[in-house]
Amino acid sequence: MEEKKVIFSGIQPTGTFTLGNYLGAVKNWGPLQEQYNCIYCVVDLHAITVRQDPAKLRQNTLNSYALLMACGIDVEKSVLFIQSHAPTHPMLSWVLSCCTQFGELSRMTQFKDKSQRHPDDVNAGLFTYPVLMAADILAYNADLVPVGIDQKQHLELARNIAQRFNQRYGDYFTVPDAYISEVGAKIMSLQEPTKKMSKSDENPNACILILDDKDTIIRKFKRAVTDSEAEVCCREGKDGINNLMTIYSIFTGRSFDEITSDFAGKGYGDFKLAVGEAVADGLEPVRTEFARLVQDKAYLKKCYTEGAEKALKISSRITSKVYHKVGFVDNR
Ligand code: TYM
């Protein structure tokens, strides 16, 4: 029998994910468990590249872990763990950083964006962030990495790093492919629909958080920026409506053509309300399951402890092999 391919992905511990995180990545992670060996991780090491309050980081990491479970990640089927529990990632990251060029890292658009947003803290971790991300993926020799479009550049870099290592030390790493869904890979801000939806947006109406209650979700959609026309259809220049159609289509399974005919002759107000209701109702089971799981601290601890054990088992083997290939003296 052919071995199952390995999937790896990670998410920052913001505590509650945005609708962009959910539709571009997390929602797809559950179904992949049936077909692949999936490894998912809450990336707390990455989080400290921007200043964090330690108590909040700890809480947000635990909440993010529970939220991934509430979104359908089954710890019996997948490896689900917290990044800082696997020191193999920074161990591998060091080796990979020596296979990464300064120029390559300087070209990363997220580095440029984040250093503009935090000019008083352009730390070395922010600069080498994509190397740690490459280590996350390569520590499991992952074949596929399900992410939204904004991570594509980081993934290209991970591929280059893997190829460079393989050239220097002999083929070892699988060169990972991005796995980007056709719809939902870039959910846009509700207030500035030419920008991606992001939790760091200053306007709280720009971003839906998946733990927002029903009223909040509907209110945010009602305030969504659209255009001065009145036709619900997908066309260039109608960024706001295109975005709402994408979101509605994912939650209802309706095609763009069907949505256009469903709302023919109706105003944007009706459409926005329908989108808000579809999203709020679609997320209801996630909210309920999260509220249940987050109470059960002992169970969560058992899950992330076992997840870390499984992650370490795989990544230690691969990291030891890499250390040997590089020429470090074996200590076993
Ligand atoms: P993060 O935490 O910013 O985002 C998690 C996932 O959500 C996707 N995403 C979006 N998709 C569609 N529309 C949006 N508006 C939107 N916003 C975010 C992201 O593309 C991502 O898939 N560096 C990563 C975390 C990471 C990682 C990894 C990912 C660390 N190591 C290894 C994959 C493999 C990040 O900050 O994602």
PDB file of C-alpha atoms in Angstrom, residues 121-230:
ATOM      1  CA  ASP A 121      11.274  46.419  17.435  1.00  0.00           C
ATOM      2  CA  VAL A 122      12.712  45.108  14.177  1.00  0.00           C
ATOM      3  CA  ASN A 123      14.311  42.161  15.953  1.00  0.00           C
ATOM      4  CA  ALA A 124      16.408  39.360  14.465  1.00  0.00           C
ATOM      5  CA  GLY A 125      13.618  36.844  15.122  1.00  0.00           C
ATOM      6  CA  LEU A 126      11.275  38.805  12.891  1.00  0.00           C
ATOM      7  CA  PHE A 127      13.914  38.631  10.167  1.00  0.00           C
ATOM      8  CA  THR A 128      14.622  34.895  10.507  1.00  0.00           C
ATOM      9  CA  TYR A 129      10.960  33.964  11.074  1.00  0.00           C
ATOM     10  CA  PRO A 130      10.634  32.280   7.647  1.00  0.00           C
ATOM     11  CA  VAL A 131      13.590  29.998   8.450  1.00  0.00           C
ATOM     12  CA  LEU A 132      11.822  28.735  11.561  1.00  0.00           C
ATOM     13  CA  MET A 133       8.736  28.228   9.438  1.00  0.00           C
ATOM     14  CA  ALA A 134      10.802  26.187   6.974  1.00  0.00           C
ATOM     15  CA  ALA A 135      12.106  24.144   9.923  1.00  0.00           C
ATOM     16  CA  ASP A 136       8.524  23.494  11.093  1.00  0.00           C
ATOM     17  CA  ILE A 137       7.721  21.979   7.733  1.00  0.00           C
ATOM     18  CA  LEU A 138      10.987  20.186   6.984  1.00  0.00           C
ATOM     19  CA  ALA A 139      11.213  18.651  10.480  1.00  0.00           C
ATOM     20  CA  TYR A 140       8.430  16.317   9.325  1.00  0.00           C
ATOM     21  CA  ASN A 141       9.475  16.032   5.701  1.00  0.00           C
ATOM     22  CA  ALA A 142       6.014  17.315   4.832  1.00  0.00           C
ATOM     23  CA  ASP A 143       4.756  16.935   1.262  1.00  0.00           C
ATOM     24  CA  LEU A 144       1.969  19.504   1.415  1.00  0.00           C
ATOM     25  CA  VAL A 145       1.360  22.675   3.384  1.00  0.00           C
ATOM     26  CA  PRO A 146      -2.243  23.961   3.446  1.00  0.00           C
ATOM     27  CA  VAL A 147      -2.098  27.754   3.811  1.00  0.00           C
ATOM     28  CA  GLY A 148      -3.713  30.948   2.560  1.00  0.00           C
ATOM     29  CA  ILE A 149      -2.125  32.948  -0.257  1.00  0.00           C
ATOM     30  CA  ASP A 150      -0.297  35.288   2.112  1.00  0.00           C
ATOM     31  CA  GLN A 151       2.035  32.439   3.135  1.00  0.00           C
ATOM     32  CA  LYS A 152       2.989  31.525  -0.418  1.00  0.00           C
ATOM     33  CA  GLN A 153       6.198  33.525  -0.431  1.00  0.00           C
ATOM     34  CA  HIS A 154       7.351  31.905   2.811  1.00  0.00           C
ATOM     35  CA  LEU A 155       6.623  28.532   1.329  1.00  0.00           C
ATOM     36  CA  GLU A 156       8.648  29.290  -1.797  1.00  0.00           C
ATOM     37  CA  LEU A 157      11.534  30.128   0.502  1.00  0.00           C
ATOM     38  CA  ALA A 158      11.095  26.847   2.406  1.00  0.00           C
ATOM     39  CA  ARG A 159      11.321  25.027  -0.918  1.00  0.00           C
ATOM     40  CA  ASN A 160      14.512  26.895  -1.844  1.00  0.00           C
ATOM     41  CA  ILE A 161      16.059  26.135   1.527  1.00  0.00           C
ATOM     42  CA  ALA A 162      15.202  22.433   1.191  1.00  0.00           C
ATOM     43  CA  GLN A 163      16.684  22.317  -2.291  1.00  0.00           C
ATOM     44  CA  ARG A 164      19.847  24.088  -1.187  1.00  0.00           C
ATOM     45  CA  PHE A 165      20.321  21.703   1.725  1.00  0.00           C
ATOM     46  CA  ASN A 166      19.775  18.746  -0.592  1.00  0.00           C
ATOM     47  CA  GLN A 167      22.393  20.068  -3.031  1.00  0.00           C
ATOM     48  CA  ARG A 168      24.945  20.633  -0.295  1.00  0.00           C
ATOM     49  CA  TYR A 169      24.483  17.527   1.788  1.00  0.00           C
ATOM     50  CA  GLY A 170      22.758  15.042  -0.504  1.00  0.00           C
ATOM     51  CA  ASP A 171      19.059  14.541  -1.116  1.00  0.00           C
ATOM     52  CA  TYR A 172      17.235  14.318   2.146  1.00  0.00           C
ATOM     53  CA  PHE A 173      14.366  16.778   2.487  1.00  0.00           C
ATOM     54  CA  THR A 174      11.086  16.455   0.657  1.00  0.00           C
ATOM     55  CA  VAL A 175      10.551  19.731  -1.200  1.00  0.00           C
ATOM     56  CA  PRO A 176       7.116  20.778   0.119  1.00  0.00           C
ATOM     57  CA  ASP A 177       4.277  22.071  -2.031  1.00  0.00           C
ATOM     58  CA  ALA A 178       1.819  24.741  -0.966  1.00  0.00           C
ATOM     59  CA  TYR A 179      -1.748  23.498  -0.854  1.00  0.00           C
ATOM     60  CA  ILE A 180      -3.913  26.516  -1.484  1.00  0.00           C
ATOM     61  CA  SER A 181      -7.667  26.218  -1.909  1.00  0.00           C
ATOM     62  CA  GLU A 182      -9.262  27.772  -4.969  1.00  0.00           C
ATOM     63  CA  VAL A 183     -11.889  29.680  -3.018  1.00  0.00           C
ATOM     64  CA  GLY A 184     -11.188  31.469   0.237  1.00  0.00           C
ATOM     65  CA  ALA A 185      -7.387  31.589   0.041  1.00  0.00           C
ATOM     66  CA  LYS A 186      -7.526  35.361   0.447  1.00  0.00           C
ATOM     67  CA  ILE A 187     -10.442  36.707   2.461  1.00  0.00           C
ATOM     68  CA  MET A 188     -10.481  40.480   2.346  1.00  0.00           C
ATOM     69  CA  SER A 189     -11.092  43.127   4.994  1.00  0.00           C
ATOM     70  CA  LEU A 190     -14.774  44.075   5.345  1.00  0.00           C
ATOM     71  CA  GLN A 191     -13.821  47.735   5.556  1.00  0.00           C
ATOM     72  CA  GLU A 192     -11.081  47.945   2.913  1.00  0.00           C
ATOM     73  CA  PRO A 193     -11.796  45.054   0.578  1.00  0.00           C
ATOM     74  CA  THR A 194      -8.560  45.484  -1.385  1.00  0.00           C
ATOM     75  CA  LYS A 195      -6.618  44.517   1.758  1.00  0.00           C
ATOM     76  CA  LYS A 196      -6.558  41.052   3.310  1.00  0.00           C
ATOM     77  CA  MET A 197      -8.605  40.474   6.455  1.00  0.00           C
ATOM     78  CA  SER A 198      -6.284  40.587   9.424  1.00  0.00           C
ATOM     79  CA  LYS A 199      -6.678  40.702  13.177  1.00  0.00           C
ATOM     80  CA  SER A 200      -4.142  43.524  13.355  1.00  0.00           C
ATOM     81  CA  ASP A 201      -6.524  45.838  11.480  1.00  0.00           C
ATOM     82  CA  GLU A 202      -7.271  48.818  13.687  1.00  0.00           C
ATOM     83  CA  ASN A 203     -10.921  48.957  12.682  1.00  0.00           C
ATOM     84  CA  PRO A 204     -12.712  46.139  14.565  1.00  0.00           C
ATOM     85  CA  ASN A 205     -15.459  46.069  11.921  1.00  0.00           C
ATOM     86  CA  ALA A 206     -12.920  45.017   9.287  1.00  0.00           C
ATOM     87  CA  CYS A 207     -12.427  41.574  10.703  1.00  0.00           C
ATOM     88  CA  ILE A 208     -14.758  38.756  11.780  1.00  0.00           C
ATOM     89  CA  LEU A 209     -13.424  36.670  14.650  1.00  0.00           C
ATOM     90  CA  ILE A 210     -14.777  33.153  14.618  1.00  0.00           C
ATOM     91  CA  LEU A 211     -15.724  33.389  18.293  1.00  0.00           C
ATOM     92  CA  ASP A 212     -17.737  36.598  17.731  1.00  0.00           C
ATOM     93  CA  ASP A 213     -21.367  36.141  18.752  1.00  0.00           C
ATOM     94  CA  LYS A 214     -24.170  36.103  16.199  1.00  0.00           C
ATOM     95  CA  ASP A 215     -25.200  39.739  16.684  1.00  0.00           C
ATOM     96  CA  THR A 216     -21.633  40.980  16.324  1.00  0.00           C
ATOM     97  CA  ILE A 217     -21.106  38.964  13.152  1.00  0.00           C
ATOM     98  CA  ILE A 218     -24.316  40.271  11.595  1.00  0.00           C
ATOM     99  CA  ARG A 219     -23.534  43.850  12.628  1.00  0.00           C
ATOM    100  CA  LYS A 220     -20.045  43.680  11.077  1.00  0.00           C
ATOM    101  CA  PHE A 221     -21.422  42.307   7.806  1.00  0.00           C
ATOM    102  CA  LYS A 222     -24.145  44.974   7.726  1.00  0.00           C
ATOM    103  CA  ARG A 223     -21.389  47.600   7.884  1.00  0.00           C
ATOM    104  CA  ALA A 224     -19.266  45.939   5.205  1.00  0.00           C
ATOM    105  CA  VAL A 225     -18.003  48.341   2.547  1.00  0.00           C
ATOM    106  CA  THR A 226     -19.361  47.531  -0.920  1.00  0.00           C
ATOM    107  CA  ASP A 227     -19.854  49.785  -3.974  1.00  0.00           C
ATOM    108  CA  SER A 228     -22.353  52.253  -5.317  1.00  0.00           C
ATOM    109  CA  GLU A 229     -24.107  49.762  -7.614  1.00  0.00           C
ATOM    110  CA  ALA A 230     -26.909  47.485  -6.497  1.00  0.00           C
TER     111      ALA A 230
END
